[in-house]
Coordinates of C-alpha atoms in Angstrom, one line a residue:
M96 CA 4.0 6.1 2.4
N97 CA 7.3 6.4 3.7
L98 CA 8.7 10.1 3.7
A99 CA 11.8 9.7 6.4
S100 CA 14.5 9.0 3.7
Q101 CA 13.4 12.7 2.2
S102 CA 13.0 14.2 5.8
G103 CA 16.6 16.2 5.1
D104 CA 15.3 17.4 2.0
A105 CA 12.2 18.8 3.2
G106 CA 12.9 22.2 5.0
G107 CA 9.7 22.8 7.4
S108 CA 7.8 19.5 6.7
Q109 CA 6.4 17.9 10.1
L110 CA 4.7 15.2 7.5
L111 CA 6.8 11.7 7.5
F112 CA 4.6 9.1 6.7
A113 CA 1.1 8.2 5.5
N114 CA -0.7 5.5 4.8
F115 CA -5.1 4.3 4.6
N116 CA -5.8 1.3 7.0
Q117 CA -7.0 -1.7 5.5
D118 CA -10.6 -1.1 4.5
N119 CA -9.4 2.9 3.9
T120 CA -11.8 4.4 6.9
S121 CA -8.7 5.9 8.3
L122 CA -5.6 7.5 7.6
A123 CA -2.9 7.0 9.8
V124 CA -0.7 10.3 9.6
G125 CA 3.2 10.0 11.0
T126 CA 4.9 13.3 12.0
K127 CA 8.6 14.5 13.6
S128 CA 5.9 15.3 16.7
G129 CA 4.0 12.3 16.9
Y130 CA 1.0 10.8 15.0
K131 CA -2.6 10.9 13.9
F132 CA -5.6 9.5 13.1
F133 CA -7.8 10.8 11.1
S134 CA -11.5 9.2 9.9
L135 CA -12.7 9.6 6.2
S136 CA -16.0 8.9 7.2
S137 CA -16.9 12.6 5.4
V138 CA -15.4 14.2 2.3
D139 CA -16.4 18.2 3.9
K140 CA -14.0 17.7 7.4
L141 CA -11.2 15.9 8.2
E142 CA -11.9 14.7 11.2
Q143 CA -9.3 13.6 14.0
I144 CA -9.5 10.8 15.6
Y145 CA -6.1 10.7 17.8
E146 CA -3.1 12.3 17.7
C147 CA 0.2 10.9 20.2
T148 CA 2.8 13.3 21.2
D149 CA 5.3 10.4 22.7
T150 CA 6.9 10.0 20.6
E151 CA 8.7 11.7 17.9
D152 CA 10.0 11.6 14.2
V153 CA 7.4 8.8 13.7
C154 CA 8.3 7.6 9.5
I155 CA 6.1 4.0 9.6
V156 CA 2.7 4.4 12.0
E157 CA 0.4 1.1 10.7
R158 CA -3.6 0.5 12.0
L159 CA -4.8 -2.4 12.0
F160 CA -8.7 -1.4 10.7
S161 CA -10.5 0.5 13.3
S162 CA -8.9 -1.8 15.9
S163 CA -6.6 0.2 19.1
L164 CA -3.4 -1.9 17.9
V165 CA -1.0 0.4 16.0
A166 CA 2.6 -0.3 15.4
I167 CA 4.6 2.0 15.4
V168 CA 8.8 2.5 14.8
S169 CA 10.1 5.8 15.4
L170 CA 13.4 7.6 13.3
K171 CA 14.8 7.8 16.7
A172 CA 15.1 4.0 17.1
P173 CA 14.7 2.6 13.2
R174 CA 15.3 -1.3 14.3
K175 CA 12.5 -0.9 17.2
L176 CA 8.7 -2.1 16.8
K177 CA 7.0 -0.5 19.4
V178 CA 3.2 -2.1 19.2
C179 CA 0.5 -0.5 21.6
H180 CA -3.3 -0.2 22.1
F181 CA -3.3 3.6 21.6
K182 CA -6.6 4.4 23.2
K183 CA -5.5 3.5 26.3
G184 CA -2.0 4.6 25.6
T185 CA -0.4 2.2 26.9
E186 CA 2.6 0.0 25.0
I187 CA 1.3 -4.2 24.3
C188 CA 5.3 -5.7 23.6
N189 CA 8.2 -4.3 21.3
Y190 CA 11.0 -5.9 19.2
S191 CA 13.7 -5.4 17.9
Y192 CA 15.3 -6.2 14.8
S193 CA 19.2 -7.0 13.0
N194 CA 18.8 -4.0 10.9
T195 CA 16.4 -0.8 9.9
I196 CA 12.5 -1.1 9.5
L197 CA 11.7 -0.2 6.4
A198 CA 8.2 -1.3 6.7
V199 CA 5.1 -3.0 8.5
K200 CA 2.1 -4.2 7.6
L201 CA -0.9 -6.2 9.2
N202 CA -4.7 -8.0 9.4
R203 CA -6.5 -10.1 11.4
Q204 CA -3.9 -12.9 11.4
R205 CA -0.2 -11.3 11.3
L206 CA 1.9 -8.5 11.4
I207 CA 4.7 -8.5 8.6
V208 CA 8.1 -6.6 9.3
C209 CA 10.3 -6.3 6.1
L210 CA 13.9 -5.4 6.0
E211 CA 16.4 -5.1 3.7
E212 CA 17.2 -8.5 3.1
S213 CA 14.7 -10.3 5.3
L214 CA 11.0 -10.5 6.0
Y215 CA 9.7 -11.6 9.8
I216 CA 5.8 -13.0 9.9
H217 CA 4.1 -12.5 13.6
N218 CA 1.1 -14.0 15.1
I219 CA -0.4 -10.9 15.3
R220 CA -2.0 -12.5 18.9
D221 CA 0.1 -13.1 21.0
M222 CA 3.4 -11.1 18.7
K223 CA 5.6 -14.1 18.6
V224 CA 7.3 -14.6 15.1
L225 CA 6.1 -17.8 13.2
H226 CA 8.4 -17.3 10.2
T227 CA 11.7 -15.5 9.1
I228 CA 12.2 -15.6 5.6
R229 CA 16.2 -14.5 5.0
E230 CA 17.9 -13.7 2.6
T231 CA 16.3 -12.3 0.1
P232 CA 17.0 -10.3 -2.5
P233 CA 18.4 -6.5 -1.8
N234 CA 14.9 -4.3 -1.3
P235 CA 16.3 -0.8 -0.1
S236 CA 12.9 0.4 -0.3
G237 CA 10.6 -2.4 1.6
L238 CA 8.1 -3.2 -0.7
C239 CA 5.7 -5.9 -0.3
A240 CA 2.0 -6.4 -0.3
L241 CA -0.2 -9.0 2.9
S242 CA -3.7 -10.1 1.6
I243 CA -6.1 -8.6 4.1
S244 CA -8.1 -11.3 3.8
N245 CA -8.1 -14.5 6.2
D246 CA -8.9 -17.6 3.6
N247 CA -6.3 -16.5 1.1
C248 CA -3.7 -15.0 4.0
Y249 CA -0.8 -14.0 1.4
L250 CA 2.0 -12.5 1.7
A251 CA 3.8 -10.3 -1.7
Y252 CA 8.3 -9.5 -2.0
P253 CA 10.2 -9.2 -5.0
G254 CA 12.0 -12.6 -5.8
S255 CA 14.7 -10.5 -8.1
A256 CA 16.6 -7.1 -7.3
T257 CA 16.9 -7.3 -11.4
I258 CA 14.1 -8.4 -13.0
G259 CA 9.9 -8.4 -11.6
E260 CA 9.9 -11.6 -10.2
V261 CA 6.9 -12.0 -7.4
Q262 CA 7.4 -14.1 -4.6
V263 CA 4.0 -15.4 -2.9
F264 CA 4.1 -16.7 0.5
D265 CA 1.1 -18.5 2.5
T266 CA 1.5 -16.4 6.1
V267 CA -1.3 -19.5 7.4
N268 CA 0.7 -22.6 6.2
L269 CA 3.8 -20.8 6.2
R270 CA 5.2 -21.9 3.4
A271 CA 5.6 -20.2 -0.9
A272 CA 2.9 -20.6 -2.5
N273 CA 3.7 -19.4 -5.7
M274 CA 6.7 -17.1 -8.1
I275 CA 5.4 -15.1 -10.7
P276 CA 6.9 -13.4 -13.2
A277 CA 5.6 -10.8 -13.8
H278 CA 8.0 -8.0 -15.3
D279 CA 11.3 -7.8 -16.9
S280 CA 12.3 -4.8 -15.1
P281 CA 12.5 -4.6 -11.3
L282 CA 8.9 -4.4 -9.2
A283 CA 8.2 -1.0 -8.0
A284 CA 4.7 -1.7 -6.4
L285 CA 2.6 -4.3 -5.5
A286 CA -1.5 -4.6 -4.2
F287 CA -3.7 -7.1 -3.3
D288 CA -7.7 -7.0 -3.6
A289 CA -9.2 -6.7 -0.6
S290 CA -9.9 -11.4 -1.3
G291 CA -7.0 -12.2 -1.7
T292 CA -7.4 -13.4 -4.5
K293 CA -5.8 -10.6 -7.1
L294 CA -2.4 -8.9 -7.2
A295 CA -1.3 -5.7 -9.3
T296 CA 2.1 -5.4 -9.5
A297 CA 4.0 -2.5 -11.9
S298 CA 7.7 -2.8 -12.4
E299 CA 10.1 0.5 -12.5
K300 CA 9.8 1.5 -16.3
G301 CA 6.2 1.5 -15.4
T302 CA 4.6 2.0 -18.5
V303 CA 2.4 -1.6 -17.8
I304 CA 0.2 -2.4 -14.8
R305 CA -0.6 -6.0 -14.9
V306 CA -2.9 -8.5 -12.3
F307 CA -2.7 -11.6 -11.7
S308 CA -5.0 -14.3 -10.1
I309 CA -3.4 -15.7 -6.9
P310 CA -2.0 -18.3 -6.1
E311 CA -2.1 -19.5 -9.8
G312 CA -0.2 -16.5 -10.6
Q313 CA -2.2 -16.7 -14.1
K314 CA -2.2 -12.9 -15.8
L315 CA -5.9 -11.4 -15.7
F316 CA -5.2 -8.3 -16.8
E317 CA -2.6 -6.5 -18.3
F318 CA -3.4 -1.7 -18.2
R319 CA -1.2 0.6 -20.4
R320 CA 0.0 3.6 -18.0
G321 CA 1.1 4.9 -21.2
V322 CA 4.2 4.6 -23.7
K323 CA 5.6 8.2 -24.0
R324 CA 7.8 8.2 -20.6
C325 CA 8.9 5.7 -17.9
V326 CA 7.4 7.1 -14.8
S327 CA 7.9 6.2 -10.8
I328 CA 4.6 4.0 -9.6
C329 CA 4.2 4.8 -6.0
S330 CA 0.7 3.8 -4.8
L331 CA -1.5 1.2 -6.5
A332 CA -4.7 1.0 -5.0
F333 CA -7.7 -1.6 -4.9
S334 CA -11.0 -0.7 -4.5
M335 CA -12.5 -2.6 -1.9
E336 CA -15.1 -4.5 -4.6
G337 CA -12.0 -5.7 -6.8
L338 CA -13.7 -3.7 -9.8
Y339 CA -11.4 -0.4 -10.0
L340 CA -7.2 0.2 -9.8
S341 CA -5.7 2.6 -9.1
A342 CA -2.2 3.6 -10.4
S343 CA -0.5 7.1 -9.1
S344 CA 2.8 8.1 -10.0
N345 CA 5.7 10.5 -9.6
T346 CA 3.3 12.6 -12.7
E347 CA 0.8 14.8 -12.8
T348 CA -1.6 11.9 -13.8
V349 CA -3.8 8.9 -11.4
H350 CA -4.8 6.5 -13.8
I351 CA -7.7 4.3 -12.9
F352 CA -8.7 1.4 -14.5
K353 CA -12.0 -0.8 -14.7
L354 CA -11.4 -4.6 -14.1
E355 CA -13.8 -6.0 -16.8
T356 CA -13.3 -8.6 -19.0
Q357 CA -13.7 -8.1 -22.9
K358 CA -17.1 -10.4 -22.8
E359 CA -18.5 -8.0 -19.6
K360 CA -17.8 -4.9 -21.9
Y361 CA -18.7 -6.4 -25.6
V362 CA -21.4 -4.7 -27.2
P363 CA -22.7 -5.0 -30.7
A364 CA -21.0 -2.7 -32.7
E365 CA -22.3 -0.6 -36.2
E366 CA -20.3 -1.2 -39.2
P367 CA -18.0 2.2 -38.7
T368 CA -19.1 5.2 -41.4
T369 CA -15.5 6.7 -41.0
W370 CA -11.8 6.3 -42.4
G371 CA -11.4 6.0 -38.7
G372 CA -13.4 3.6 -38.2
Y373 CA -12.6 1.6 -40.9
L374 CA -8.6 2.0 -39.9
G375 CA -9.9 0.7 -36.2
K376 CA -11.9 -2.4 -37.4
V377 CA -9.2 -3.4 -39.8
L378 CA -6.0 -3.0 -36.7
M379 CA -8.6 -4.8 -34.3
A380 CA -9.3 -7.9 -36.8
S381 CA -5.7 -7.8 -37.2
T382 CA -4.6 -8.9 -34.5
T383 CA -5.0 -12.4 -35.1
Y384 CA -2.0 -12.8 -37.3
L385 CA 0.4 -10.3 -35.6
P386 CA 3.3 -11.3 -34.3
S387 CA 2.1 -11.5 -29.8
Q388 CA 4.1 -8.6 -28.4
V389 CA 1.7 -6.4 -31.0
T390 CA -1.1 -7.7 -30.2
E391 CA -0.5 -7.1 -26.4
M392 CA -0.4 -3.4 -27.9
F393 CA -3.8 -3.4 -29.3
T394 CA -5.5 -5.7 -26.4
Q395 CA -3.6 -3.7 -23.2
G396 CA -6.5 -2.1 -21.5
R397 CA -7.3 1.4 -21.2
A398 CA -7.7 4.1 -18.0
F399 CA -11.2 4.4 -16.9
A400 CA -10.6 7.5 -15.3
T401 CA -8.0 9.8 -14.9
V402 CA -6.9 12.4 -12.5
R403 CA -5.3 15.4 -12.9
L404 CA -2.9 16.1 -9.6
P405 CA -2.1 19.4 -8.8
F406 CA 2.0 18.6 -8.6
C407 CA 4.1 17.1 -10.0
G408 CA 7.3 14.7 -8.2
H409 CA 6.2 14.7 -5.0
K410 CA 5.5 10.4 -3.5
N411 CA 2.1 10.0 -3.1
I412 CA -0.3 6.7 -1.6
C413 CA -4.0 6.4 -3.0
A414 CA -6.9 4.7 -2.0
L415 CA -10.3 3.9 -3.6
A416 CA -12.8 4.6 -1.0
V417 CA -17.1 4.8 -1.4
I418 CA -17.8 8.2 1.7
Q419 CA -21.0 9.4 1.7
K420 CA -21.9 6.5 -0.9
I421 CA -20.8 8.1 -3.7
P422 CA -16.9 7.0 -5.4
R423 CA -13.4 8.3 -4.4
L424 CA -10.5 8.8 -5.3
L425 CA -7.7 10.1 -1.9
V426 CA -4.7 10.8 -2.3
A427 CA -2.4 11.7 0.7
A428 CA 0.6 13.7 -0.6
A429 CA 4.4 14.5 0.1
D430 CA 3.1 18.2 0.0
G431 CA 0.9 17.9 3.2
Y432 CA -2.2 17.5 1.8
L433 CA -5.0 14.8 1.2
Y434 CA -7.1 15.2 -2.4
L435 CA -10.7 13.2 -2.6
Y436 CA -11.8 13.3 -6.5
N437 CA -15.7 11.9 -7.2
L438 CA -15.1 9.2 -9.6
D439 CA -18.4 8.4 -12.0
P440 CA -18.6 4.9 -11.8
Q441 CA -20.7 4.3 -15.1
E442 CA -19.0 7.4 -17.6
G443 CA -15.6 7.6 -15.9
G444 CA -13.2 10.3 -17.3
E445 CA -11.7 12.8 -16.2
C446 CA -12.3 12.9 -11.9
T447 CA -13.7 15.7 -10.2
L448 CA -11.6 17.7 -7.3
M449 CA -13.9 18.2 -4.1
K450 CA -11.7 18.8 -1.5
Q451 CA -7.8 18.6 -0.3
H452 CA -7.4 18.7 3.8
R453 CA -3.6 19.5 5.3
L454 CA -2.3 17.0 7.2
D455 CA 0.6 18.2 9.7
G456 CA -1.7 20.4 11.4
S457 CA -0.2 24.0 10.5
A458 CA -2.2 26.7 9.4
E459 CA -0.4 28.5 7.0
P460 CA -0.3 26.2 3.4
S461 CA 3.6 25.1 2.7
N462 CA 5.7 26.3 -1.0
E463 CA 8.0 23.7 0.5
I464 CA 9.6 21.3 -3.0
L465 CA 10.8 18.2 -1.9
E466 CA 14.0 16.2 -4.2
Q467 CA 12.9 14.4 -6.7
G468 CA 14.5 10.7 -7.4
S469 CA 14.9 10.2 -3.0
H470 CA 12.1 8.5 -2.1
D471 CA 13.9 4.7 -2.9
R472 CA 16.7 4.9 -0.8
P473 CA 16.8 3.0 2.7
L474 CA 15.9 5.0 5.5
V475 CA 19.5 6.1 7.4
A476 CA 20.6 2.7 9.8
Q477 CA 21.5 4.3 13.0
T478 CA 23.6 2.1 15.5
Y479 CA 21.7 0.8 18.7
S480 CA 24.4 -1.5 20.2
A481 CA 22.7 -1.9 23.2
A482 CA 18.8 -2.4 22.9
V483 CA 19.7 -4.6 19.9
T484 CA 23.1 -6.4 22.4
K485 CA 20.6 -6.5 24.7
G486 CA 18.5 -9.5 23.3
Y487 CA 19.0 -9.8 20.0
C488 CA 19.5 -13.4 18.6
E489 CA 21.2 -14.5 15.4
E490 CA 18.5 -17.4 15.6
Q491 CA 15.4 -15.8 15.4
G492 CA 16.8 -12.3 14.2
A493 CA 14.0 -10.2 16.5
V494 CA 13.4 -10.4 19.7
G495 CA 10.6 -8.6 21.9
G496 CA 9.5 -8.7 25.2
A497 CA 6.1 -6.9 27.3
G498 CA 5.9 -2.8 26.9
L499 CA 4.7 -1.3 30.3
E500 CA 2.1 -3.6 31.3
D501 CA 2.8 -7.1 32.2
D502 CA 0.0 -8.8 32.5
L503 CA -1.4 -8.4 29.6
N504 CA -4.5 -11.2 29.7
D505 CA -6.9 -7.9 30.3
L506 CA -5.9 -6.0 27.2
R507 CA -8.9 -7.3 24.7
L508 CA -9.0 -5.0 21.7
E509 CA -13.0 -5.3 20.6
E510 CA -13.9 -2.3 20.3
E511 CA -15.7 -1.1 16.9
N512 CA -16.7 -5.3 16.4
E513 CA -13.5 -5.6 15.6
Q514 CA -12.9 -9.5 14.9
P515 CA -11.6 -11.9 16.1
P516 CA -11.0 -10.0 19.2
L517 CA -6.9 -9.8 20.1
I518 CA -5.6 -11.0 23.3
L519 CA -1.8 -10.2 22.9
E520 CA 0.3 -12.3 25.3
T521 CA 4.0 -12.4 26.2
D522 CA 5.6 -15.6 28.0

């Protein structure tokens, strides 16, 4: 969740960025004064793991699982990516790009840098640029998704600025895998499940969420978020086992869908005894001969569970995680809070708010209201001609080198059983 384009309207708010790591065990927060990591092992306490105040105006901060590897972008140099070992407090390397960095995605094999009209694929072991996807359709919000699976290491990004095409790219073999015509309207959100075999999509219209098989592109599920109004989808997120999918928007409601087939949830029904029951039976039977558009309306899945947020209009990002052996929905929002809700895995229904924590470290609650509708604007591009001219090459498009350490052979990120051990080197 990048709030950098809203920062000018946020008044005294310190929050510029928030995101969960790949397995939802920690939360990264970027602020005007630096960045922080929080552990998500407890509901009652939001334990701060680390705080850095050396870099100001951090608009992107992405941590690789539970390792010490972190990728950072600052508003003061929005074309420059820094890769750091945060526990040692050292910079491993940095790269400069031809334009503003809008998003950074990491897994154990690849690091992806998303610009408005190009994507750079780095080998995370040595940070070399393996491939560049150039002249992509304009993508001012930096929308893209990277699977966290080693076996299905796919990248998804918009294939059009006018309709909802998804380009799926194999980042291991460095080739296009598929193009999925997901929606009629432009894409608004993308998310892989943990196995990299499912991709959830939403369009700018925001009424329908679809799930496709990867890499085949077959539609597996279709969920209806609502029909009354179009909304801006802020976040899609699978649970780690892939059974649930959450969708948050600029409204006060978060929808949680259950990914089960009709066969799995079939229960022999008794004969209806009310007019409503008879009507329902007739309507379902009629789907065999109704037009396909009408049939789809009947077969679209509805939300298994919902969350009523205490705000409306704030950008937010969600995660589904098991904390203290209970399924939870976590919502980090632009109002500066992390909200934690309980999810009933059997009954669903409306989720219960268990706790909320402040993210910016201030003691007093803020009543600032962020201006709506501004979060899709790209970051304001600032010129850093000296840095770019010094090493930017039109052929490669990204320039990098060693950071504070010349010899990187001894810098091994093996903390907390991170696999594979990362050895970052430069020429």
